[in-house]
Coordinates of C-alpha atoms in Angstrom, one line a residue:
X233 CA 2.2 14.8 -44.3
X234 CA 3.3 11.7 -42.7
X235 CA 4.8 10.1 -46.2
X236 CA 5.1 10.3 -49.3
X237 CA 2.1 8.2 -49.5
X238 CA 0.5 9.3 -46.5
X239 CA -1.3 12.9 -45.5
X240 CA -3.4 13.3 -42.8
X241 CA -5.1 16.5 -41.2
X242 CA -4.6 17.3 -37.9
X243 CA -7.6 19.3 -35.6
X244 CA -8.1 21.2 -32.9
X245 CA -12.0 20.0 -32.5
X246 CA -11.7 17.4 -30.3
X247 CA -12.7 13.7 -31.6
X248 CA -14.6 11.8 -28.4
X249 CA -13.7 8.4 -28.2
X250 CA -15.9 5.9 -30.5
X251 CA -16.4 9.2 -33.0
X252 CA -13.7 7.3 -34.9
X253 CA -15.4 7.2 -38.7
X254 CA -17.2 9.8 -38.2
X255 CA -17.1 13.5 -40.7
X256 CA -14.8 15.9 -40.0
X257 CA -16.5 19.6 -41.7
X258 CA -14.8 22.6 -42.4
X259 CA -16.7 26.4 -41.7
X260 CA -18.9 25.9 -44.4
X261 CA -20.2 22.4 -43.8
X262 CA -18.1 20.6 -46.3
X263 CA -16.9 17.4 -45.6
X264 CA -13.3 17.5 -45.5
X265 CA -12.4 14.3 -43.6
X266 CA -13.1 11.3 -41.6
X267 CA -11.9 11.1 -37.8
X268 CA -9.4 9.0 -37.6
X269 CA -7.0 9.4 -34.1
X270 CA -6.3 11.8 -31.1
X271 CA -2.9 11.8 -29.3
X272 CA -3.3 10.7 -25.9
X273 CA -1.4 13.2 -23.2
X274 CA -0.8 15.5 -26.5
X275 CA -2.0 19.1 -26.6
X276 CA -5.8 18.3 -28.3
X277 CA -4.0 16.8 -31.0
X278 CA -6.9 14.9 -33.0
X279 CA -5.9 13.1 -36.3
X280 CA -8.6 12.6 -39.7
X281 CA -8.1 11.0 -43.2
X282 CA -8.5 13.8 -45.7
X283 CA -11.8 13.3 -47.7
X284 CA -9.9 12.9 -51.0
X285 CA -8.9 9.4 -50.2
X286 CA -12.3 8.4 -49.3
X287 CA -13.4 9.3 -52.5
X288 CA -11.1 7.5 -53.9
X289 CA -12.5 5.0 -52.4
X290 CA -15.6 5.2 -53.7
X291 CA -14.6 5.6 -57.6
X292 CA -13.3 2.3 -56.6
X293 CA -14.6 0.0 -54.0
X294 CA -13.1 -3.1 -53.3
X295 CA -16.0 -4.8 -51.0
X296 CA -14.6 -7.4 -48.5
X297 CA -16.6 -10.0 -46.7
X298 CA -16.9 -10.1 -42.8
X299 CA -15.2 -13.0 -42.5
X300 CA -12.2 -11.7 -45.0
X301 CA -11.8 -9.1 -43.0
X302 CA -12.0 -10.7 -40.0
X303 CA -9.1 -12.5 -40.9
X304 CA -6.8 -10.0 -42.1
X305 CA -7.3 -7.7 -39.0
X306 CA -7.0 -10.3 -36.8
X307 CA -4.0 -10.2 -34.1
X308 CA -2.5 -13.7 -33.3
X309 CA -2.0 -14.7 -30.0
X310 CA 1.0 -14.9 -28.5
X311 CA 2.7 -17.8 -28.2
X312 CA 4.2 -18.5 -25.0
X313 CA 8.3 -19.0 -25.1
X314 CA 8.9 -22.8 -25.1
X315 CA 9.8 -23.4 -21.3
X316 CA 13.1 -24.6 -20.0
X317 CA 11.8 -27.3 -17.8
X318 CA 14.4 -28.5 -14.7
X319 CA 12.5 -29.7 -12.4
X320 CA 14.3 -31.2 -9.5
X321 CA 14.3 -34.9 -8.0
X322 CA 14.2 -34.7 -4.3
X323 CA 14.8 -37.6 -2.0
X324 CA 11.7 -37.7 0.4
X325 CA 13.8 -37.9 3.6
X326 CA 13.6 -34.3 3.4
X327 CA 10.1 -34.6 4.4
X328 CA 11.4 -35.9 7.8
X329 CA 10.1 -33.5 10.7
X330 CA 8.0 -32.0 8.8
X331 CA 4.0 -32.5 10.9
X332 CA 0.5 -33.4 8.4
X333 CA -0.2 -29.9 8.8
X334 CA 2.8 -27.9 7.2
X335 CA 2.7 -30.6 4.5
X336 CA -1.1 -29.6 3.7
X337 CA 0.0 -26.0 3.7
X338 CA 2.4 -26.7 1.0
X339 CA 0.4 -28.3 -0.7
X340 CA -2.7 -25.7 -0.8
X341 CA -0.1 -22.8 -0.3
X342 CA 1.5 -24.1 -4.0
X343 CA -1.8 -24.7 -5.5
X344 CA -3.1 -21.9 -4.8
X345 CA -0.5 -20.1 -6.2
X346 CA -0.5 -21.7 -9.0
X347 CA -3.7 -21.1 -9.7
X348 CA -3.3 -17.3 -9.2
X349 CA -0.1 -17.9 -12.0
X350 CA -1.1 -19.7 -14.3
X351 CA -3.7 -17.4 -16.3
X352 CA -1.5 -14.6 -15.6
X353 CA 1.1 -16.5 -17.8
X354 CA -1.1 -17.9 -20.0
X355 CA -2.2 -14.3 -20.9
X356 CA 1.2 -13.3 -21.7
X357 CA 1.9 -11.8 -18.2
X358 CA 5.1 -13.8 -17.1
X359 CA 6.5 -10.8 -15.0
X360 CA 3.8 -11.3 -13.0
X361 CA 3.3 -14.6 -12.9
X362 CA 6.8 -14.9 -11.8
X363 CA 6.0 -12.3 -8.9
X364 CA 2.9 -14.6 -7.8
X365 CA 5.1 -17.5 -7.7
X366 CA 8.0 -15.9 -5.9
X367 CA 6.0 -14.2 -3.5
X368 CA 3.8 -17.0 -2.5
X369 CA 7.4 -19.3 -2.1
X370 CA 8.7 -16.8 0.4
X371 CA 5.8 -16.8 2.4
X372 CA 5.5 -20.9 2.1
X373 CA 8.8 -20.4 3.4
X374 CA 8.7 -18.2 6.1
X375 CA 5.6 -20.6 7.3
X376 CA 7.7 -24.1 7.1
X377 CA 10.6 -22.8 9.6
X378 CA 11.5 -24.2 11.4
X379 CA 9.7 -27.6 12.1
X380 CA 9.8 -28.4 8.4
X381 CA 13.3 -26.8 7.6
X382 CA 14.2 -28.8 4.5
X383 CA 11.4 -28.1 2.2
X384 CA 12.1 -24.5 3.2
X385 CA 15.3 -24.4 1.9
X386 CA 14.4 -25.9 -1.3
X387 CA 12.0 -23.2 -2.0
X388 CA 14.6 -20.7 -0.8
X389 CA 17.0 -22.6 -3.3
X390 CA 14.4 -22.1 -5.9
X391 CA 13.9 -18.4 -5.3
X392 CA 17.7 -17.5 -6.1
X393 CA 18.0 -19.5 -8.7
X394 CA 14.8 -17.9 -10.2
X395 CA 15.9 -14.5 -9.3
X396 CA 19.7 -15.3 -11.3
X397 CA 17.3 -16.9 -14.7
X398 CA 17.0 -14.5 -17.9
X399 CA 13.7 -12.9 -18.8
X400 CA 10.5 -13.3 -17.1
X401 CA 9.1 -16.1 -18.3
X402 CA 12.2 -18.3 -17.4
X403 CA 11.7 -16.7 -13.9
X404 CA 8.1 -18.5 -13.5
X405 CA 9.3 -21.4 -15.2
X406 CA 12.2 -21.8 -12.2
X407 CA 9.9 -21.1 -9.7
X408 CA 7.0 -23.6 -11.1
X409 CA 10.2 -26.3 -11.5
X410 CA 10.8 -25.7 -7.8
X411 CA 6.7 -26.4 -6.9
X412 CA 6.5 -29.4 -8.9
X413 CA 9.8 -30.6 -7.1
X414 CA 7.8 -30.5 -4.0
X415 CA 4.6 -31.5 -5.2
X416 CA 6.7 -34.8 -6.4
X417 CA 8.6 -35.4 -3.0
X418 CA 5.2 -35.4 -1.7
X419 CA 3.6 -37.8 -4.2
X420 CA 6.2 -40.0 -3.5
X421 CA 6.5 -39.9 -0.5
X422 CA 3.0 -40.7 0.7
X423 CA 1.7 -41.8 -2.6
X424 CA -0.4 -40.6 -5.4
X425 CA -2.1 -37.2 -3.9
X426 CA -4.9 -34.5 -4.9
X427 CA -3.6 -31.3 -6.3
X428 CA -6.1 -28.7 -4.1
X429 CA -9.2 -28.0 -6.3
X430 CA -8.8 -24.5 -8.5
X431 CA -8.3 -23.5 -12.0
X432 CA -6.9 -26.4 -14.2
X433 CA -3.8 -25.0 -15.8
X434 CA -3.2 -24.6 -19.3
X435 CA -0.3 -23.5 -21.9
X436 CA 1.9 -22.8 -18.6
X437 CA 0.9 -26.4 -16.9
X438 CA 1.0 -29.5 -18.8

């Protein structure tokens, strides 16, 4: 008995996933329940609704429509925490000394790992979104040194203060502040530029 209002029976016969519904019998082929639920990791512990409240049901029915139902059982999505957006404003001379081909590689480097990101957020994954981010900086990083040192730093710079930020999703937020602080130096400093082709982003990426 699980409540006052509750009673279930609980059976060693094992219920096989998808036999959810199904009759539960006792030695002389009485129906005695419906499967219900099985413990998982537990001891065969398999679950049923005792037959008395399906007949209950039946002196009674309450017929719902599909889409009634639908909507009661329904699970609403999660709704992403409202970002706190700090993106920084970097002056472009820190471009200086950095060659065509380590700006490219910061641009697909961040774009691609954006791309990764993005759905992982948008799915309600932020710790690893953040990890996609942060691990995709340090190796940017590790790439730039040392002909295109500045840029570097900045995603180093964005890394701790990522690591210091509370909760997950304020993590990726940090990090994604940091690659739109770059992808902004770069805009401005050679003008208006293609983000590299991939996923377009979503709830994360406005």
């Amino acid at each position: 008995k699980l409540d006052d209002d509750l009673t279930v029976l609980q059976i060693s016969a094992p219920i096989a996933p998808g036999s959810s519904g199904g009759p539960i019998f006792n030695d002389h082929g009485e129906v005695i329940g419906v499967a219900t639920a099985i413990m998982m990791g537990g001891q065969n512990l398999n679950f049923g609704v005792p037959i008395t409240y399906v007949k209950e049901l039946l002196r009674s029915p309450a017929p719902v429509n599909l889409v009634t139902f639908a909507s009661a059982t329904a699970e609403d999505e999660a709704e992403a925490p409202a970002p706190k957006r700090n993106v920084p404003v970097l002056p472009v001379q820190i471009l200086d000394g950095c060659s065509p081909g380590s700006i490219a590689v910061l641009l697909k480097s961040i774009g691609d790992a954006i791309d990764v990101g993005s759905p992982l957020y948008n799915a309600g994954n932020f710790a690893a979104c953040y990890h996609v981010y942060d691990g995709a900086a340090a190796d940017l990083e590790r790439k730039l040194r040392p002909a295109c040192q500045r840029p570097a730093k900045a995603l180093a710079d964005g890394r701790k203060k990522a690591a210091r930020a509370d909760g997950a999703s304020d993590q990726a937020w940090a990090m994604r502040d940091t690659f739109d602080g770059l992808l902004d130096v770069v805009r401005r400093w050679r003008g208006p530029v293609s983000r590299p082709p991939g996923k377009r982003e979503t709830r994360h990426h406005n």
